[in-house]
């Protein structure tokens, strides 16, 4: 049975978000208000609609490097505890409005220390903002859980310090670590000491790889750095040969398939940076059919003018997904989350599975 989906079903479908950058998801109006209050004068526009459009256009250059340059504006208006708390709180509210019930939102604490905040203060302000947003959602009768992933920048040298913060704040709003930033010329193995430290302390981590660089980047992340998840991973498609009409997997692709390593894919972002040509040909659809553990994510909601609802809609339309496909994606997401198996099971059994079963039942009538 096809169980085709409508806009209402997409909105109601429970969503799990594993790859979202806090400094890539600000509300344009919040940016403007922060800029005016702090004296930041470099915003491209002080009209919220125009500013939102500017970010999308500036990020649609086709290269990751130019895409990353736009973050200078968002980072500049997140330099006080009050600013960070507000952005984190609004992030939770926006995700909840999208039907997200579990999210891991990441940020690089070193970026928000220009005005004197310590990394600890940045982390604590972020977690406080998430807590405030979660409480507001609870008071409205809904549920959402948002955890924090701490990023280190692959072109910088703070990864060991950031890793130590992941361990320090483990169980206190922080669930994992990530390496982000430009891939070319900055292999994840430059940060092997941080990964070894995380492993020795039982901490989770993901690695941006195969977004703008090739299969080698993914291989290093998985085989040398023991990544539990891969941020994007779209270039893994280059290790699959389709020339004879059937997919023949290379050794790395086969390993990632066999081990069911979670791939955190973000279609709109990939289109903007030149990693994919269209939603209908984005790697997520092909790789899902092959059995890879794919998840659907927003990456940077401001830069892509996107949401989880939009990402679901675009890929569902592009690949003619039905409600069972959305159920698969949500299941992959929650069982790829950096929380305990017991917590994963509780969220899946109480919040995800019942809703999808209800929608499926409606569609079957």
XYZ file of C-alpha atoms in Angstrom:
365
model
C 0.000 0.000 0.000
C 1.441 3.363 -1.039
C 0.288 5.402 1.958
C 0.941 8.693 0.154
C 1.322 11.727 2.357
C -0.139 15.208 2.452
C 1.146 18.484 3.886
C -0.813 17.737 7.070
C 0.861 14.361 7.441
C 4.295 15.911 6.933
C 3.560 18.520 9.588
C 2.274 15.936 12.065
C 4.993 13.367 11.471
C 7.429 13.149 14.416
C 10.879 14.353 13.447
C 14.350 13.743 14.835
C 17.115 16.229 14.043
C 20.754 15.258 14.544
C 22.591 17.904 12.507
C 21.677 21.539 13.116
C 24.069 24.424 13.826
C 22.906 26.917 16.432
C 24.734 29.805 14.760
C 23.171 28.831 11.452
C 19.586 29.036 12.650
C 19.047 32.532 14.017
C 15.842 34.408 13.336
C 16.656 37.428 11.124
C 14.745 39.776 13.435
C 16.753 38.532 16.417
C 19.980 39.224 14.529
C 18.859 42.765 13.795
C 17.855 43.462 17.390
C 21.123 42.065 18.722
C 23.125 44.070 16.184
C 21.374 47.331 17.058
C 21.792 46.727 20.784
C 25.477 45.785 20.561
C 26.576 48.308 17.943
C 27.332 45.738 15.255
C 27.019 47.715 12.007
C 27.997 45.180 9.343
C 24.727 43.377 8.678
C 23.904 43.394 4.948
C 20.372 44.610 5.766
C 18.404 45.711 8.796
C 15.114 44.541 7.314
C 14.275 41.012 8.459
C 12.886 39.819 5.128
C 15.754 41.261 3.126
C 18.301 39.877 5.562
C 16.845 36.393 5.299
C 16.982 36.568 1.508
C 20.575 37.803 1.599
C 21.726 34.772 3.567
C 20.141 32.326 1.139
C 21.620 34.083 -1.883
C 25.068 34.423 -0.310
C 25.096 30.761 0.657
C 24.062 29.496 -2.755
C 27.507 30.040 -4.255
C 28.216 26.392 -4.905
C 31.226 26.220 -2.557
C 31.481 25.316 1.093
C 34.170 27.937 1.746
C 31.993 30.895 0.647
C 29.021 29.380 2.456
C 30.983 29.370 5.700
C 31.925 33.053 5.354
C 28.348 34.146 6.108
C 28.674 32.910 9.673
C 30.695 35.991 10.584
C 27.415 37.908 10.895
C 25.595 35.364 13.074
C 28.591 34.780 15.320
C 29.035 38.526 15.838
C 25.606 38.856 17.425
C 26.086 35.871 19.778
C 28.835 37.212 22.025
C 27.035 37.670 25.352
C 25.299 35.169 27.577
C 21.985 36.948 27.050
C 22.339 36.798 23.276
C 23.246 33.107 23.316
C 20.395 32.228 25.684
C 17.882 33.978 23.448
C 19.130 32.296 20.277
C 19.129 28.856 21.932
C 15.653 29.368 23.401
C 14.230 30.483 20.054
C 15.885 27.515 18.364
C 13.903 25.143 20.578
C 10.645 26.974 19.907
C 11.214 26.933 16.151
C 12.105 23.237 16.085
C 9.088 22.292 18.187
C 6.814 24.206 15.807
C 8.224 21.999 13.050
C 7.278 18.746 14.763
C 10.770 17.970 16.042
C 10.599 15.977 19.264
C 14.308 15.268 19.689
C 17.214 17.378 18.462
C 20.961 17.614 18.859
C 22.037 21.166 18.084
C 25.720 21.919 17.697
C 27.960 24.927 18.094
C 31.664 25.760 18.448
C 32.112 27.448 21.847
C 35.414 29.062 20.832
C 33.531 31.284 18.348
C 31.547 33.073 21.023
C 34.384 34.227 23.284
C 35.320 37.484 21.495
C 33.892 39.705 24.227
C 35.364 37.798 27.120
C 33.086 34.837 27.701
C 34.812 31.611 28.631
C 33.968 28.372 26.856
C 32.205 27.219 29.995
C 30.019 30.313 30.021
C 29.153 29.820 26.361
C 28.192 26.188 26.937
C 26.172 26.971 30.039
C 24.326 29.826 28.311
C 23.452 27.549 25.401
C 22.162 24.801 27.673
C 20.194 27.388 29.667
C 18.556 28.651 26.490
C 17.621 25.117 25.492
C 16.177 24.543 28.966
C 14.089 27.706 28.811
C 12.725 26.773 25.389
C 11.962 23.231 26.484
C 10.054 24.517 29.517
C 7.988 26.854 27.348
C 7.080 23.994 25.044
C 6.139 21.814 28.022
C 3.851 24.540 29.342
C 2.069 24.532 25.985
C 1.367 20.818 26.380
C 3.960 19.546 23.906
C 7.275 17.747 24.296
C 10.724 18.308 22.863
C 14.178 17.358 24.036
C 17.187 19.307 22.803
C 20.765 18.328 23.590
C 24.023 20.077 22.713
C 26.962 18.891 20.605
C 30.208 20.846 21.006
C 32.123 21.534 17.797
C 35.795 22.151 17.323
C 36.982 23.776 14.108
C 39.234 21.597 12.009
C 41.366 24.566 10.889
C 42.025 25.648 14.496
C 43.726 24.078 17.495
C 41.098 23.928 20.233
C 39.846 20.377 19.702
C 41.429 18.911 22.827
C 40.039 21.690 25.011
C 36.594 21.309 23.470
C 36.759 17.538 23.952
C 37.520 18.101 27.630
C 34.365 20.245 27.872
C 32.293 17.456 26.326
C 33.444 15.139 29.094
C 32.964 17.820 31.756
C 29.378 18.570 30.698
C 28.394 15.014 29.789
C 24.938 14.399 31.224
C 24.467 18.128 31.815
C 23.029 19.127 28.466
C 25.966 18.045 26.293
C 25.881 14.687 24.496
C 28.750 14.756 22.032
C 31.549 16.289 20.003
C 32.015 17.243 16.366
C 34.722 18.533 14.044
C 33.413 21.131 11.582
C 34.788 23.696 9.146
C 36.499 23.413 5.748
C 37.442 19.829 4.855
C 40.047 20.408 2.147
C 43.507 20.598 3.690
C 42.268 19.923 7.229
C 41.874 16.138 7.708
C 40.127 14.878 10.835
C 43.277 12.991 11.782
C 44.801 16.338 12.779
C 42.609 15.986 15.870
C 43.271 12.353 16.711
C 44.273 13.191 20.299
C 40.831 14.674 20.910
C 39.118 11.583 19.515
C 41.286 9.271 21.596
C 40.450 11.286 24.711
C 36.734 11.130 23.960
C 36.866 7.384 23.413
C 38.767 6.803 26.645
C 36.101 8.758 28.525
C 33.086 7.122 26.907
C 31.974 10.253 25.057
C 30.182 10.263 21.716
C 31.338 12.076 18.602
C 30.465 12.704 14.976
C 32.670 14.123 12.225
C 31.834 16.343 9.254
C 33.143 14.377 6.279
C 32.311 13.862 2.631
C 30.413 17.142 2.391
C 32.716 19.046 0.059
C 35.653 16.652 -0.066
C 35.906 13.112 -1.376
C 35.748 9.567 -0.128
C 39.164 9.930 1.516
C 37.690 12.333 4.072
C 35.041 9.788 5.044
C 37.588 6.990 5.181
C 39.790 8.943 7.572
C 36.800 9.800 9.776
C 35.619 6.196 9.993
C 38.790 4.131 9.807
C 41.337 6.369 11.503
C 39.151 8.415 13.877
C 36.405 5.838 14.603
C 33.519 8.242 13.986
C 30.171 6.999 15.251
C 28.258 9.203 12.792
C 29.194 11.141 9.685
C 28.061 14.705 9.087
C 26.724 14.772 5.501
C 28.724 11.911 3.935
C 27.236 12.554 0.498
C 30.504 11.855 -1.316
C 30.251 8.237 -0.202
C 28.238 7.848 -3.405
C 31.589 8.028 -5.230
C 32.480 4.646 -3.717
C 29.468 3.027 -5.371
C 29.639 1.920 -9.005
C 26.349 2.149 -10.891
C 27.827 1.652 -14.375
C 26.323 -1.798 -14.968
C 22.838 -0.853 -13.817
C 23.349 -2.340 -10.377
C 25.058 -0.831 -7.374
C 28.489 -2.290 -6.667
C 29.800 -1.019 -3.346
C 33.437 -0.235 -2.744
C 35.055 -1.404 0.481
C 34.329 1.791 2.413
C 30.695 1.996 1.331
C 30.249 -1.676 2.195
C 31.798 -1.148 5.621
C 29.551 1.814 6.400
C 26.516 -0.144 5.206
C 27.435 -3.243 7.200
C 28.146 -1.258 10.352
C 25.085 0.940 9.803
C 27.064 4.086 10.561
C 24.575 6.936 10.704
C 24.791 9.507 7.897
C 23.527 12.980 8.851
C 22.291 14.288 5.489
C 21.041 17.823 4.804
C 19.694 18.134 1.244
C 19.059 21.874 0.914
C 22.466 22.721 2.315
C 24.103 20.255 -0.075
C 22.370 21.848 -3.045
C 23.678 25.256 -2.007
C 27.289 24.118 -1.663
C 27.300 22.147 -4.892
C 27.224 18.707 -3.314
C 23.983 17.712 -5.023
C 22.202 18.833 -8.176
C 18.553 18.538 -7.115
C 16.287 17.102 -4.453
C 15.180 14.383 -6.869
C 18.779 13.236 -7.326
C 20.128 13.914 -3.845
C 22.166 11.010 -2.513
C 19.804 10.349 0.389
C 17.151 8.695 -1.783
C 19.503 6.300 -3.535
C 21.363 5.426 -0.351
C 18.184 4.801 1.598
C 17.098 2.294 -1.053
C 20.444 0.541 -0.676
C 19.895 0.192 3.064
C 22.249 2.849 4.403
C 21.418 4.389 7.772
C 20.425 7.839 6.499
C 18.857 10.670 8.454
C 17.321 13.941 7.297
C 18.579 17.229 8.743
C 18.507 21.007 8.333
C 22.204 21.912 8.839
C 21.699 25.714 8.859
C 18.095 26.851 8.860
C 18.873 30.537 8.301
C 21.361 30.030 5.483
C 19.021 27.631 3.688
C 15.700 29.273 4.632
C 14.710 25.773 5.612
C 13.016 23.704 8.277
C 12.514 20.024 8.935
C 9.096 20.297 7.320
C 10.679 21.689 4.164
C 13.427 19.058 4.080
C 10.857 16.281 4.447
C 8.586 17.792 1.817
C 11.324 18.284 -0.771
C 12.765 14.789 -0.453
C 9.351 13.148 -0.173
C 8.355 14.854 -3.417
C 11.684 14.172 -5.098
C 11.673 10.458 -4.316
C 7.944 9.851 -3.903
C 8.405 8.826 -0.287
C 5.409 7.597 1.673
C 4.632 7.568 5.386
C 6.667 4.407 5.913
C 9.750 6.153 4.530
C 9.280 9.023 6.974
C 8.879 6.486 9.764
C 12.175 4.873 8.720
C 13.959 8.234 8.797
C 12.639 9.111 12.251
C 13.587 5.665 13.560
C 17.090 6.002 12.140
C 17.371 9.398 13.781
C 16.396 8.445 17.297
C 18.505 5.276 17.265
C 21.451 7.322 16.027
C 21.064 9.850 18.840
C 23.830 10.238 21.414
C 21.668 9.091 24.311
C 21.258 5.717 25.998
C 19.411 2.844 24.333
C 16.816 3.007 27.082
C 16.151 6.672 26.328
C 16.038 5.964 22.597
C 13.510 3.187 23.141
C 11.337 5.357 25.381
C 11.143 8.166 22.837
C 10.533 5.801 19.950
C 7.876 3.724 21.696
C 6.013 6.612 23.329
C 6.361 9.484 20.846
C 7.348 8.241 17.410
C 5.849 4.835 16.716
C 2.291 5.595 17.959
C 1.972 8.724 15.819
C 3.222 7.039 12.674
C 0.891 4.105 13.317
C -2.004 6.535 13.673
C -1.155 8.331 10.421
C -0.711 5.008 8.621
C -4.093 3.879 9.909
C -5.728 7.051 8.592
C -4.106 6.615 5.189
C -5.189 2.983 4.981
C -8.886 3.803 5.275
